[in-house]
Amino acid sequence: VDRQAGQEAARYLDTLTKPKGSLGRLEAIAVQLATITGQVKPRVSPPGIIVFAADHGVAEEGVSAYPQEVTAQMVRNFLQGGAAINVFARQIGALLEVVDVGVAQPLEASGLVSRKVRYGTANFLKEPAMSQEEAVAAVEAGIERAEALIKRGIKSLIVGEMGIGNTTASSAMLAAFLCGEKIRGSAELDTEVIGQIQGVVGPGTGLEQERVNHKRSVIVRALALHRPDGNKPLDVLSKVGGLEIAGMAGAMLAAAKHRIPVIVDGFICTVAALLAVKLCPRVSDVLLAGHRSQEPGHQVALSLLDKEPLLDLGMRLGEGSGAAVAFPLVEAACRMIGEMATFQSAGVTDGEGA
Amino acid sequence: VDRQAGQEAARYLDTLTKPKGSLGRLEAIAVQLATITGQVKPRVSPPGIIVFAADHGVAEEGVSAYPQEVTAQMVRNFLQGGAAINVFARQIGALLEVVDVGVAQPLEASGLVSRKVRYGTANFLKEPAMSQEEAVAAVEAGIERAEALIKRGIKSLIVGEMGIGNTTASSAMLAAFLCGEKIRGSAELDTEVIGQIQGVVGPGTGLEQERVNHKRSVIVRALALHRPDGNKPLDVLSKVGGLEIAGMAGAMLAAAKHRIPVIVDGFICTVAALLAVKLCPRVSDVLLAGHRSQEPGHQVALSLLDKEPLLDLGMRLGEGSGAAVAFPLVEAACRMIGEMATFQSAGVTDGEGA
């Protein structure tokens, strides 16, 4: 990143025809984008959206309000343009790509990018979700697809997901990152740790309280079984993670390498961002948090990432939808610094106190 | 408004390919827009933006960080396309109109709509800001301009303002609405009322604390002198208001009449909305609050209006800029209900618990 470009952008903002600082967060975004891209007048359009789809063996434990077949059905919906992310992608003029990294059934459809690493993860209540080799392959698929879109000219990236059961995997991963040694090190999980784990498990797509409790129990048992090491991201990913989460993290790694700003979506995406940051801490520099999801673990994940979201609209859909809805704010920040007149060029008298 | 269309929209939302309620506030917006327009699939594009410009005699008391000449200079900036509102208007594809309802100097410029009621208000520390006839004329100018844009096909309305000194007028108006009898009725303003008045006065474009205190004193003295009746909106407007605030309220009256949704901007615009609602309570039905301004009185005004803003980004620029930045969220709500596939049309299995 380029701190100097950021400082130059901050100085330039104060010459524009507005009271200093009066565009609030939009000004901070403009400075961050300048720092990321090295451009005082950064650009984020056109954005690219990659939706990674994969299934979760743990779905067979009844941790989702929807049956597993919905993953593949929604992939077809994406390809037909009928899902929320399609609608929002059209609104913001995004290039949208759908990648199968691990849907449980064979899928071939026009427009689908197939990078299937395996047919869904294993049920991590019984065995590790995947091998470390598979985890790496899914991360690499994400890197490859992001680089392909970057070559096609996208100036910012949104990553979304579809995978029935993936809030369960995300909660398990987040708990492993959050509790670290307390999960890996101790012979038995104590009440405090169990409480922390349970605190990052929520209703996902809409479970009732009784089934949230069951989901909590599944996650606690899985973590007690595998004892993932929160400091080893691939250990966490392979034991209790998901293939689409791996792909999302890979895409963020590629974006960071190419200095492409990433607008982070909700809970699952933020856990993928944590994974990416664990793999490479400098990824954090290119991340902007798009929105705060209603899923309770999301605020915990945002705090670990030290990011404040732009929107707080009670959304909890995934697919990248919250980030896509937040995108116009980031675009507004770019247009502001790119297009506004200065006090001098417009012949406007600057303020004193401001 | 059409409650039945709203209910129908709410039912239809639950058939779309997403967990029920998972788009949070966007779903509530879609229902509100359906209720306003009577359309289950409402439209808000293209939006129209009207920026009303006028000067304030009270500016001579040193209540702004900028000199009065900036009002006219910024009008020229609007006409040249260099201000924040121009940039955001282009982003959202808005029809933008600039109306002079009372700039203190003669202004003629290509593209400017001249509806000058008088050359700035009088200094309300000494005399009423304007006559009731002038107040009505400015409201009518707003009605006329909004109807002209509605005839040109806008599907939603944003009203903005430019007027050095207008947070002073807005704070005075808000205090009058807030304190009501306590200002009008009592022979002397007691400490509690003075505290309430002071609580809705802030730094505006960027005053330092000492000058905020001066601004507070000016407003308290003006209210003690004129004792406007908070239940008589034209009394408040003519004694301590502004011509652009009148124009904005008029435009909202017209929008309400024609069932055009209005996205409310920051502090001054929200005070204009309160004025419009006092003139005609049903205006409230068509209002959506775009954002929460940093100006401290804004939250008070929003509470009186009983509206929760979409954005909270620490903005405080005015011109309609916060509403324009919020507009894509409203557009997203329309596109969501207008374009998403249903579970049935997409062949996706609906959830159980959701």
XYZ file of C-alpha atoms in Angstrom:
708
model
C 0.000 0.000 0.000
C 0.955 3.590 -0.560
C 0.630 5.761 2.576
C 1.889 8.766 0.646
C -0.955 8.602 -1.880
C -3.349 8.361 1.060
C -1.906 11.482 2.665
C -2.019 13.318 -0.639
C -5.673 12.324 -1.066
C -6.455 13.583 2.453
C -4.889 16.962 1.656
C -6.681 17.167 -1.679
C -10.059 16.414 -0.046
C -9.674 19.596 2.006
C -9.463 21.702 -1.169
C -12.831 20.503 -2.496
C -15.956 22.701 -2.303
C -17.375 21.407 0.965
C -16.721 22.112 4.633
C -13.667 20.115 5.691
C -14.554 16.617 6.807
C -18.228 17.135 5.992
C -18.500 13.956 3.931
C -17.565 11.862 6.963
C -16.886 8.190 6.243
C -16.882 8.840 2.480
C -13.725 10.893 2.969
C -12.094 8.142 5.022
C -12.982 5.636 2.301
C -11.448 7.836 -0.384
C -8.228 8.022 1.635
C -8.191 4.264 2.183
C -8.761 3.599 -1.526
C -5.940 5.993 -2.415
C -3.691 4.165 0.043
C -4.615 0.786 -1.444
C -4.309 1.732 -5.095
C -1.637 4.426 -4.970
C -3.995 6.712 -6.910
C -5.112 10.041 -5.417
C -8.228 9.691 -7.546
C -8.906 5.969 -7.179
C -11.457 3.976 -9.138
C -13.560 1.004 -8.010
C -15.687 0.519 -11.133
C -16.295 -1.878 -12.646
C -16.538 -4.129 -9.623
C -16.226 -7.897 -9.898
C -18.299 -10.358 -7.906
C -17.313 -13.996 -7.475
C -19.823 -16.282 -5.818
C -18.223 -19.505 -4.579
C -20.587 -22.448 -4.056
C -19.912 -25.624 -2.093
C -21.658 -28.075 0.175
C -21.095 -29.073 3.770
C -21.174 -32.617 5.090
C -22.285 -31.279 8.447
C -25.601 -30.297 6.846
C -26.732 -33.867 7.509
C -26.815 -32.981 11.221
C -29.821 -30.727 10.587
C -28.014 -27.442 11.193
C -29.770 -25.469 8.435
C -33.339 -24.401 7.761
C -32.870 -25.544 4.139
C -32.020 -28.940 2.644
C -28.651 -29.483 0.947
C -30.141 -29.618 -2.552
C -30.762 -25.871 -2.282
C -27.067 -25.177 -2.883
C -27.223 -26.573 -6.420
C -30.674 -25.072 -7.024
C -29.410 -21.642 -6.050
C -26.381 -22.033 -8.322
C -28.828 -22.499 -11.192
C -30.772 -19.467 -9.961
C -27.517 -17.432 -10.059
C -26.879 -18.571 -13.620
C -30.421 -17.590 -14.634
C -30.049 -14.168 -13.032
C -32.866 -14.492 -10.490
C -31.087 -14.319 -7.130
C -30.557 -11.244 -4.990
C -26.876 -11.032 -5.936
C -27.793 -10.971 -9.647
C -30.162 -8.081 -9.114
C -27.633 -6.059 -7.137
C -24.819 -6.961 -9.552
C -26.843 -5.513 -12.418
C -27.533 -2.388 -10.394
C -23.820 -1.703 -9.820
C -22.627 -2.852 -13.245
C -20.564 -5.715 -11.842
C -18.954 -8.621 -13.659
C -20.451 -11.631 -11.908
C -18.926 -15.110 -11.871
C -20.217 -18.254 -10.167
C -17.636 -20.877 -9.204
C -18.420 -24.434 -8.104
C -15.620 -25.348 -5.678
C -17.455 -28.210 -4.080
C -21.170 -28.592 -4.677
C -22.279 -32.064 -3.553
C -23.819 -33.011 -6.875
C -22.454 -32.959 -10.425
C -23.240 -29.600 -11.941
C -22.773 -28.538 -15.495
C -24.399 -25.428 -16.744
C -23.625 -22.723 -19.208
C -21.792 -19.897 -17.474
C -20.727 -21.935 -14.466
C -17.005 -22.020 -13.701
C -16.234 -25.498 -12.426
C -13.307 -25.824 -10.023
C -14.782 -28.594 -7.930
C -12.232 -29.776 -5.372
C -14.532 -32.478 -4.002
C -18.240 -33.274 -3.772
C -18.920 -31.323 -0.582
C -16.913 -31.503 2.608
C -17.088 -34.446 4.995
C -19.314 -34.160 8.064
C -16.900 -32.535 10.506
C -18.789 -33.865 13.468
C -17.237 -37.215 12.492
C -14.047 -36.471 10.542
C -12.096 -33.476 9.259
C -14.063 -31.473 6.682
C -11.289 -31.923 4.107
C -7.590 -32.652 3.779
C -5.058 -29.860 3.898
C -4.329 -30.499 0.206
C -7.974 -29.984 -0.637
C -8.065 -26.832 1.468
C -5.072 -25.459 -0.424
C -6.606 -26.421 -3.770
C -9.783 -24.483 -2.919
C -7.765 -21.435 -1.853
C -5.837 -21.643 -5.107
C -9.049 -21.855 -7.113
C -10.064 -18.575 -5.471
C -6.741 -16.959 -6.294
C -6.984 -18.090 -9.891
C -10.543 -16.833 -10.424
C -9.834 -13.446 -8.835
C -6.765 -13.027 -11.012
C -8.821 -13.883 -14.082
C -11.351 -11.146 -13.231
C -8.593 -8.675 -12.405
C -7.141 -9.347 -15.857
C -10.545 -8.551 -17.312
C -10.310 -5.134 -15.690
C -12.276 -5.119 -12.450
C -11.222 -2.343 -10.078
C -12.738 -3.759 -6.886
C -13.830 -7.169 -5.696
C -16.810 -8.614 -3.852
C -16.827 -12.292 -2.882
C -20.021 -14.089 -2.072
C -21.027 -17.619 -1.204
C -23.702 -20.236 -1.425
C -23.499 -23.378 0.681
C -26.189 -24.887 2.867
C -24.582 -25.347 6.279
C -21.920 -22.702 5.860
C -22.812 -20.581 8.863
C -22.075 -23.724 10.900
C -18.602 -24.035 9.388
C -18.041 -20.282 9.749
C -19.039 -20.279 13.410
C -16.723 -23.224 14.074
C -13.826 -21.469 12.308
C -14.501 -18.175 14.081
C -14.608 -19.948 17.458
C -11.251 -21.571 16.677
C -9.720 -18.181 15.767
C -11.316 -16.514 18.784
C -10.462 -19.068 21.459
C -7.102 -20.179 20.070
C -5.094 -22.010 22.753
C -8.162 -22.531 24.891
C -9.495 -24.955 22.300
C -6.241 -26.458 21.080
C -4.425 -26.690 24.389
C -6.806 -28.015 26.986
C -7.779 -31.631 27.501
C -11.408 -30.687 28.011
C -13.325 -27.580 26.936
C -14.312 -25.654 30.044
C -17.597 -23.842 30.541
C -16.146 -20.456 29.672
C -14.812 -21.660 26.329
C -18.074 -23.412 25.544
C -19.871 -20.149 26.294
C -17.570 -18.263 23.914
C -18.172 -20.831 21.187
C -21.929 -20.701 21.673
C -21.828 -16.897 21.475
C -20.725 -16.969 17.845
C -23.424 -19.410 16.700
C -26.700 -17.992 15.442
C -29.828 -18.795 13.440
C -28.174 -18.632 9.990
C -30.894 -18.649 7.343
C -33.581 -18.777 10.030
C -33.363 -21.605 12.581
C -35.662 -21.554 15.555
C -34.051 -21.301 18.980
C -34.226 -25.030 19.730
C -32.336 -25.845 16.547
C -29.813 -23.076 17.189
C -29.085 -24.918 20.435
C -28.573 -28.149 18.485
C -26.274 -26.307 16.053
C -24.275 -25.010 19.025
C -23.924 -28.499 20.396
C -22.722 -29.829 17.020
C -20.062 -27.109 16.811
C -18.850 -27.576 20.394
C -18.538 -31.323 19.851
C -16.713 -30.872 16.545
C -14.215 -28.451 18.077
C -13.651 -30.787 21.028
C -13.033 -33.625 18.599
C -10.628 -31.861 16.219
C -9.073 -29.206 18.483
C -8.017 -26.980 15.578
C -5.105 -24.632 16.188
C -6.384 -21.046 15.809
C -2.898 -19.907 14.837
C -2.745 -22.333 11.926
C -5.346 -21.161 9.430
C -5.089 -24.250 7.222
C -5.571 -26.490 10.246
C -8.787 -24.638 11.113
C -9.962 -24.544 7.500
C -9.384 -28.225 6.799
C -10.859 -29.490 10.065
C -14.052 -27.402 10.366
C -14.101 -25.104 7.331
C -15.669 -25.075 3.908
C -14.497 -25.140 0.320
C -16.300 -21.926 -0.623
C -14.818 -20.193 2.435
C -11.387 -21.278 1.217
C -12.131 -19.954 -2.276
C -13.264 -16.604 -0.902
C -10.086 -16.273 1.168
C -8.003 -17.118 -1.895
C -9.743 -14.448 -3.947
C -8.987 -11.880 -1.242
C -5.315 -12.921 -1.227
C -5.159 -12.285 -4.964
C -6.936 -8.935 -4.634
C -4.451 -7.838 -1.970
C -1.525 -8.842 -4.159
C -2.905 -6.767 -7.030
C -3.966 -3.849 -4.785
C -7.634 -4.276 -5.602
C -9.992 -3.088 -2.836
C -12.292 -5.790 -1.442
C -15.729 -4.984 -0.044
C -16.430 -7.607 2.577
C -19.947 -9.043 2.858
C -21.533 -10.612 5.944
C -20.712 -13.327 8.444
C -19.286 -16.075 6.233
C -17.348 -13.631 4.099
C -15.880 -11.950 7.172
C -14.719 -15.324 8.503
C -13.114 -15.932 5.097
C -11.465 -12.511 5.441
C -10.119 -13.514 8.869
C -8.754 -16.676 7.281
C -7.084 -14.654 4.530
C -5.599 -12.223 7.060
C -4.259 -15.158 9.105
C -2.630 -16.465 5.933
C -1.258 -13.019 5.051
C -1.774 -10.125 7.510
C -1.383 -7.422 4.853
C -4.636 -8.527 3.220
C -6.345 -6.436 5.910
C -5.171 -3.235 4.196
C -7.386 -3.812 1.131
C -10.543 -4.768 3.056
C -13.568 -2.525 3.598
C -16.474 -3.906 5.603
C -19.668 -3.515 3.591
C -22.342 -4.124 6.204
C -23.176 -5.536 9.607
C -25.167 -8.736 9.334
C -27.876 -9.737 11.756
C -26.029 -13.015 12.393
C -24.662 -12.563 15.927
C -21.155 -13.874 15.191
C -20.625 -11.221 12.568
C -19.884 -8.417 15.013
C -17.310 -10.653 16.712
C -15.642 -11.364 13.373
C -15.665 -7.665 12.438
C -14.066 -6.791 15.769
C -11.303 -9.359 15.258
C -10.758 -7.837 11.830
C -10.930 -4.339 13.347
C -13.308 -3.072 10.657
C -16.373 -0.862 11.001
C -19.119 -1.652 8.465
C -20.671 0.955 6.175
C -24.240 -0.322 6.450
C -26.333 -1.696 9.278
C -29.614 -2.697 7.679
C -30.392 -5.987 9.418
C -29.490 -8.020 6.336
C -28.412 -11.666 6.569
C -28.677 -13.125 3.080
C -25.084 -13.777 2.020
C -24.196 -14.338 -1.670
C -22.214 -11.094 -1.439
C -25.482 -9.178 -1.354
C -24.639 -6.864 1.543
C -21.343 -5.881 -0.030
C -23.031 -5.253 -3.381
C -25.650 -3.047 -1.716
C -22.833 -1.144 0.037
C -20.828 -0.729 -3.175
C -22.480 2.536 -4.315
C -21.158 4.208 -1.152
C -17.627 3.259 -2.126
C -18.292 4.395 -5.684
C -19.632 7.691 -4.288
C -16.375 8.204 -2.393
C -14.398 7.734 -5.623
C -16.600 10.058 -7.626
C -16.424 12.674 -4.904
C -12.635 12.863 -4.927
C -12.500 12.315 -8.669
C -15.064 14.834 -9.854
C -15.703 17.594 -7.298
C -14.436 21.110 -7.970
C -11.918 22.778 -5.658
C -12.576 26.096 -3.903
C -10.066 27.639 -6.288
C -11.370 26.142 -9.536
C -14.980 27.010 -8.652
C -14.183 30.482 -7.310
C -15.727 29.784 -3.919
C -14.468 31.494 -0.758
C -13.077 28.977 1.727
C -14.291 29.002 5.317
C -12.374 30.200 8.339
C -13.375 28.034 11.240
C -13.860 24.933 9.129
C -51.437 5.709 0.446
C -52.400 2.163 -0.320
C -52.043 -0.193 2.671
C -53.324 -3.079 0.579
C -50.500 -2.758 -1.961
C -48.072 -2.704 0.963
C -49.506 -5.912 2.389
C -49.424 -7.548 -1.006
C -45.784 -6.532 -1.418
C -44.955 -7.999 2.002
C -46.532 -11.321 1.018
C -44.767 -11.330 -2.347
C -41.376 -10.684 -0.690
C -41.725 -13.983 1.158
C -41.989 -15.894 -2.131
C -38.620 -14.621 -3.423
C -35.494 -16.813 -3.392
C -34.029 -15.731 -0.066
C -34.638 -16.653 3.556
C -37.695 -14.746 4.766
C -36.811 -11.314 6.072
C -33.139 -11.765 5.193
C -32.886 -8.459 3.336
C -33.789 -6.571 6.492
C -34.487 -2.853 6.005
C -34.534 -3.272 2.204
C -37.689 -5.344 2.612
C -39.294 -2.719 4.837
C -38.429 -0.052 2.266
C -39.992 -2.087 -0.532
C -43.199 -2.395 1.509
C -43.225 1.333 2.288
C -42.689 2.214 -1.381
C -45.521 -0.118 -2.380
C -47.747 1.557 0.200
C -46.832 5.028 -1.092
C -47.182 4.306 -4.783
C -49.838 1.602 -4.790
C -47.508 -0.549 -6.897
C -46.388 -3.965 -5.614
C -43.286 -3.495 -7.743
C -42.611 0.199 -7.155
C -40.071 2.303 -9.030
C -37.965 5.210 -7.742
C -35.875 5.876 -10.861
C -35.283 8.363 -12.225
C -34.995 10.425 -9.077
C -35.305 14.194 -9.126
C -33.210 16.536 -7.012
C -34.188 20.139 -6.354
C -31.647 22.333 -4.579
C -33.224 25.469 -3.121
C -30.855 28.369 -2.464
C -31.486 31.417 -0.303
C -29.710 33.729 2.102
C -30.242 34.506 5.754
C -30.130 37.953 7.282
C -28.996 36.411 10.545
C -25.699 35.533 8.848
C -24.540 39.048 9.715
C -24.423 37.944 13.361
C -21.429 35.735 12.565
C -23.252 32.413 12.989
C -21.533 30.591 10.093
C -17.972 29.562 9.317
C -18.485 30.914 5.788
C -19.333 34.420 4.509
C -22.717 35.089 2.888
C -21.262 35.431 -0.617
C -20.648 31.663 -0.592
C -24.362 31.016 -1.200
C -24.227 32.630 -4.649
C -20.802 31.154 -5.376
C -22.056 27.675 -4.596
C -25.108 28.211 -6.812
C -22.682 28.851 -9.673
C -20.754 25.751 -8.646
C -23.993 23.733 -8.835
C -24.670 25.090 -12.308
C -21.150 24.173 -13.424
C -21.506 20.645 -12.033
C -18.667 20.807 -9.497
C -20.408 20.430 -6.146
C -20.924 17.229 -4.176
C -24.602 17.083 -5.098
C -23.733 17.259 -8.813
C -21.365 14.326 -8.491
C -23.878 12.190 -6.615
C -26.714 13.252 -8.935
C -24.725 11.977 -11.912
C -24.019 8.723 -10.080
C -27.707 8.013 -9.502
C -28.946 9.368 -12.836
C -30.991 12.140 -11.246
C -32.619 15.147 -12.859
C -31.094 18.068 -10.944
C -32.609 21.518 -10.695
C -31.297 24.564 -8.812
C -33.856 27.118 -7.659
C -33.045 30.608 -6.350
C -35.812 31.349 -3.847
C -33.956 34.131 -2.099
C -30.239 34.550 -2.710
C -29.114 37.946 -1.400
C -27.598 39.106 -4.659
C -29.015 39.287 -8.201
C -28.268 36.001 -9.931
C -28.752 35.157 -13.531
C -27.170 32.119 -14.976
C -27.980 29.568 -17.579
C -29.796 26.646 -16.014
C -30.817 28.514 -12.875
C -34.528 28.545 -12.072
C -35.280 31.938 -10.582
C -38.167 32.108 -8.119
C -36.675 34.741 -5.895
C -39.186 35.800 -3.239
C -36.882 38.391 -1.721
C -33.151 39.166 -1.492
C -32.447 37.021 1.561
C -34.429 36.995 4.793
C -34.211 39.795 7.340
C -31.953 39.324 10.371
C -34.350 37.553 12.732
C -32.415 38.705 15.749
C -33.961 42.102 14.991
C -37.173 41.496 13.044
C -39.171 38.583 11.593
C -37.224 36.729 8.873
C -40.020 37.335 6.369
C -43.720 38.110 6.119
C -46.277 35.299 6.094
C -47.038 36.201 2.470
C -43.387 35.698 1.551
C -43.294 32.421 3.466
C -46.320 31.188 1.527
C -44.806 32.339 -1.769
C -41.628 30.352 -1.071
C -43.653 27.251 -0.160
C -45.608 27.667 -3.393
C -42.405 27.972 -5.408
C -41.377 24.603 -3.988
C -44.724 23.042 -4.867
C -44.514 24.400 -8.402
C -40.957 23.157 -9.042
C -41.662 19.685 -7.649
C -44.774 19.414 -9.815
C -42.735 20.442 -12.850
C -40.208 17.663 -12.191
C -42.964 15.152 -11.479
C -44.456 16.048 -14.867
C -41.059 15.324 -16.406
C -41.292 11.794 -15.003
C -39.290 11.594 -11.789
C -40.309 8.675 -9.581
C -38.763 9.891 -6.327
C -37.665 13.233 -4.943
C -34.667 14.558 -3.055
C -34.636 18.156 -1.863
C -31.422 19.904 -0.963
C -30.411 23.391 0.083
C -27.711 26.003 -0.002
C -27.888 29.002 2.293
C -25.159 30.367 4.544
C -26.723 30.611 7.990
C -29.401 28.008 7.433
C -28.491 25.703 10.301
C -29.194 28.719 12.540
C -32.675 29.124 11.068
C -33.244 25.370 11.212
C -32.209 25.138 14.857
C -34.516 28.024 15.717
C -37.424 26.384 13.878
C -36.744 23.001 15.448
C -36.601 24.555 18.921
C -39.952 26.220 18.278
C -41.513 22.908 17.176
C -39.884 21.061 20.075
C -40.711 23.447 22.911
C -44.093 24.624 21.625
C -46.068 26.281 24.421
C -42.976 26.662 26.549
C -41.663 29.269 24.120
C -44.913 30.810 23.009
C -46.695 30.857 26.327
C -44.302 32.017 29.002
C -43.318 35.596 29.715
C -39.680 34.629 30.111
C -37.777 31.592 28.849
C -36.759 29.468 31.828
C -33.460 27.606 32.176
C -34.930 24.284 31.106
C -36.295 25.719 27.852
C -33.039 27.509 27.165
C -31.233 24.199 27.686
C -33.569 22.482 25.217
C -32.982 25.210 22.652
C -29.235 25.035 23.090
C -29.342 21.254 22.662
C -30.488 21.564 19.054
C -27.793 24.049 18.032
C -24.524 22.699 16.647
C -21.422 23.619 14.674
C -23.124 23.670 11.251
C -20.435 23.853 8.575
C -17.710 23.795 11.238
C -17.910 26.461 13.948
C -15.568 26.236 16.900
C -17.151 25.779 20.325
C -16.944 29.440 21.295
C -18.863 30.452 18.194
C -21.393 27.666 18.686
C -22.085 29.314 22.048
C -22.589 32.636 20.305
C -24.925 30.974 17.785
C -26.910 29.498 20.684
C -27.238 32.898 22.277
C -28.471 34.435 19.006
C -31.132 31.733 18.654
C -32.307 31.972 22.274
C -32.608 35.749 21.965
C -34.475 35.505 18.661
C -36.953 33.004 20.070
C -37.476 35.146 23.172
C -38.112 38.152 20.930
C -40.537 36.515 18.468
C -42.100 33.746 20.583
C -43.207 31.713 17.554
C -46.091 29.322 18.042
C -44.833 25.773 17.418
C -48.338 24.707 16.429
C -48.505 27.309 13.664
C -45.941 26.286 11.076
C -46.211 29.504 9.071
C -45.694 31.544 12.216
C -42.471 29.653 12.937
C -41.339 29.791 9.323
C -41.923 33.495 8.841
C -40.410 34.547 12.170
C -37.211 32.450 12.304
C -37.190 30.330 9.133
C -35.660 30.501 5.701
C -36.880 30.817 2.143
C -35.088 27.649 0.994
C -36.548 25.738 3.938
C -39.994 26.894 2.816
C -39.268 25.784 -0.739
C -38.151 22.346 0.420
C -41.304 21.905 2.490
C -43.406 22.924 -0.493
C -41.704 20.387 -2.724
C -42.451 17.662 -0.164
C -46.117 18.710 -0.054
C -46.308 18.292 -3.817
C -44.536 14.920 -3.706
C -46.985 13.679 -1.083
C -49.922 14.826 -3.188
C -48.587 12.925 -6.205
C -47.512 9.866 -4.139
C -43.853 10.335 -4.969
C -41.471 8.984 -2.292
C -39.150 11.593 -0.774
C -35.696 10.703 0.537
C -34.969 13.167 3.305
C -31.446 14.564 3.627
C -29.805 15.949 6.783
C -30.607 18.504 9.462
C -32.058 21.374 7.424
C -34.036 19.068 5.173
C -35.469 17.210 8.148
C -36.596 20.483 9.696
C -38.229 21.309 6.351
C -39.895 17.882 6.515
C -41.200 18.679 10.003
C -42.574 21.932 8.619
C -44.278 20.080 5.774
C -45.743 17.510 8.174
C -47.038 20.320 10.408
C -48.707 21.816 7.326
C -50.095 18.439 6.254
C -49.574 15.397 8.524
C -49.982 12.857 5.722
C -46.741 14.062 4.133
C -45.024 11.803 6.675
C -46.217 8.714 4.778
C -44.032 9.472 1.737
C -40.861 10.309 3.664
C -37.831 8.021 4.043
C -34.900 9.282 6.100
C -31.720 9.008 4.033
C -29.035 9.450 6.643
C -28.171 10.651 10.120
C -26.165 13.858 10.016
C -23.431 14.700 12.467
C -25.248 17.943 13.314
C -26.586 17.257 16.832
C -30.093 18.605 16.234
C -30.670 16.119 13.440
C -31.384 13.190 15.721
C -33.939 15.321 17.592
C -35.637 16.236 14.314
C -35.636 12.603 13.154
C -37.210 11.541 16.446
C -39.960 14.140 16.115
C -40.549 12.831 12.604
C -40.363 9.233 13.906
C -38.020 8.143 11.109
C -34.943 5.918 11.300
C -32.233 6.850 8.801
C -30.703 4.387 6.333
C -27.136 5.637 6.648
C -25.019 6.841 9.528
C -21.746 7.924 7.963
C -20.946 11.100 9.888
C -21.882 13.316 6.937
C -22.944 16.952 7.406
C -22.720 18.615 4.000
C -26.295 19.335 3.025
C -27.245 20.130 -0.613
C -29.228 16.866 -0.557
C -25.951 14.945 -0.619
C -26.767 12.464 2.137
C -30.087 11.579 0.543
C -28.430 11.152 -2.851
C -25.806 8.851 -1.348
C -28.595 6.855 0.313
C -30.644 6.645 -2.887
C -29.001 3.438 -4.240
C -30.296 1.579 -1.176
C -33.834 2.594 -2.063
C -33.210 1.665 -5.686
C -31.845 -1.711 -4.504
C -35.091 -2.334 -2.612
C -37.102 -1.658 -5.788
C -34.922 -3.861 -7.943
C -35.078 -6.643 -5.377
C -38.857 -6.831 -5.374
C -39.019 -6.054 -9.089
C -36.479 -8.514 -10.436
C -35.827 -11.428 -8.059
C -37.080 -14.896 -8.934
C -39.569 -16.686 -6.710
C -38.890 -20.113 -5.161
C -41.401 -21.506 -7.602
C -40.153 -19.817 -10.783
C -36.528 -20.743 -9.992
C -37.288 -24.294 -8.860
C -35.713 -23.793 -5.447
C -36.946 -25.704 -2.375
C -38.311 -23.343 0.274
C -37.074 -23.591 3.864
C -38.936 -25.001 6.813
C -37.946 -22.985 9.813
C -37.478 -19.788 7.852
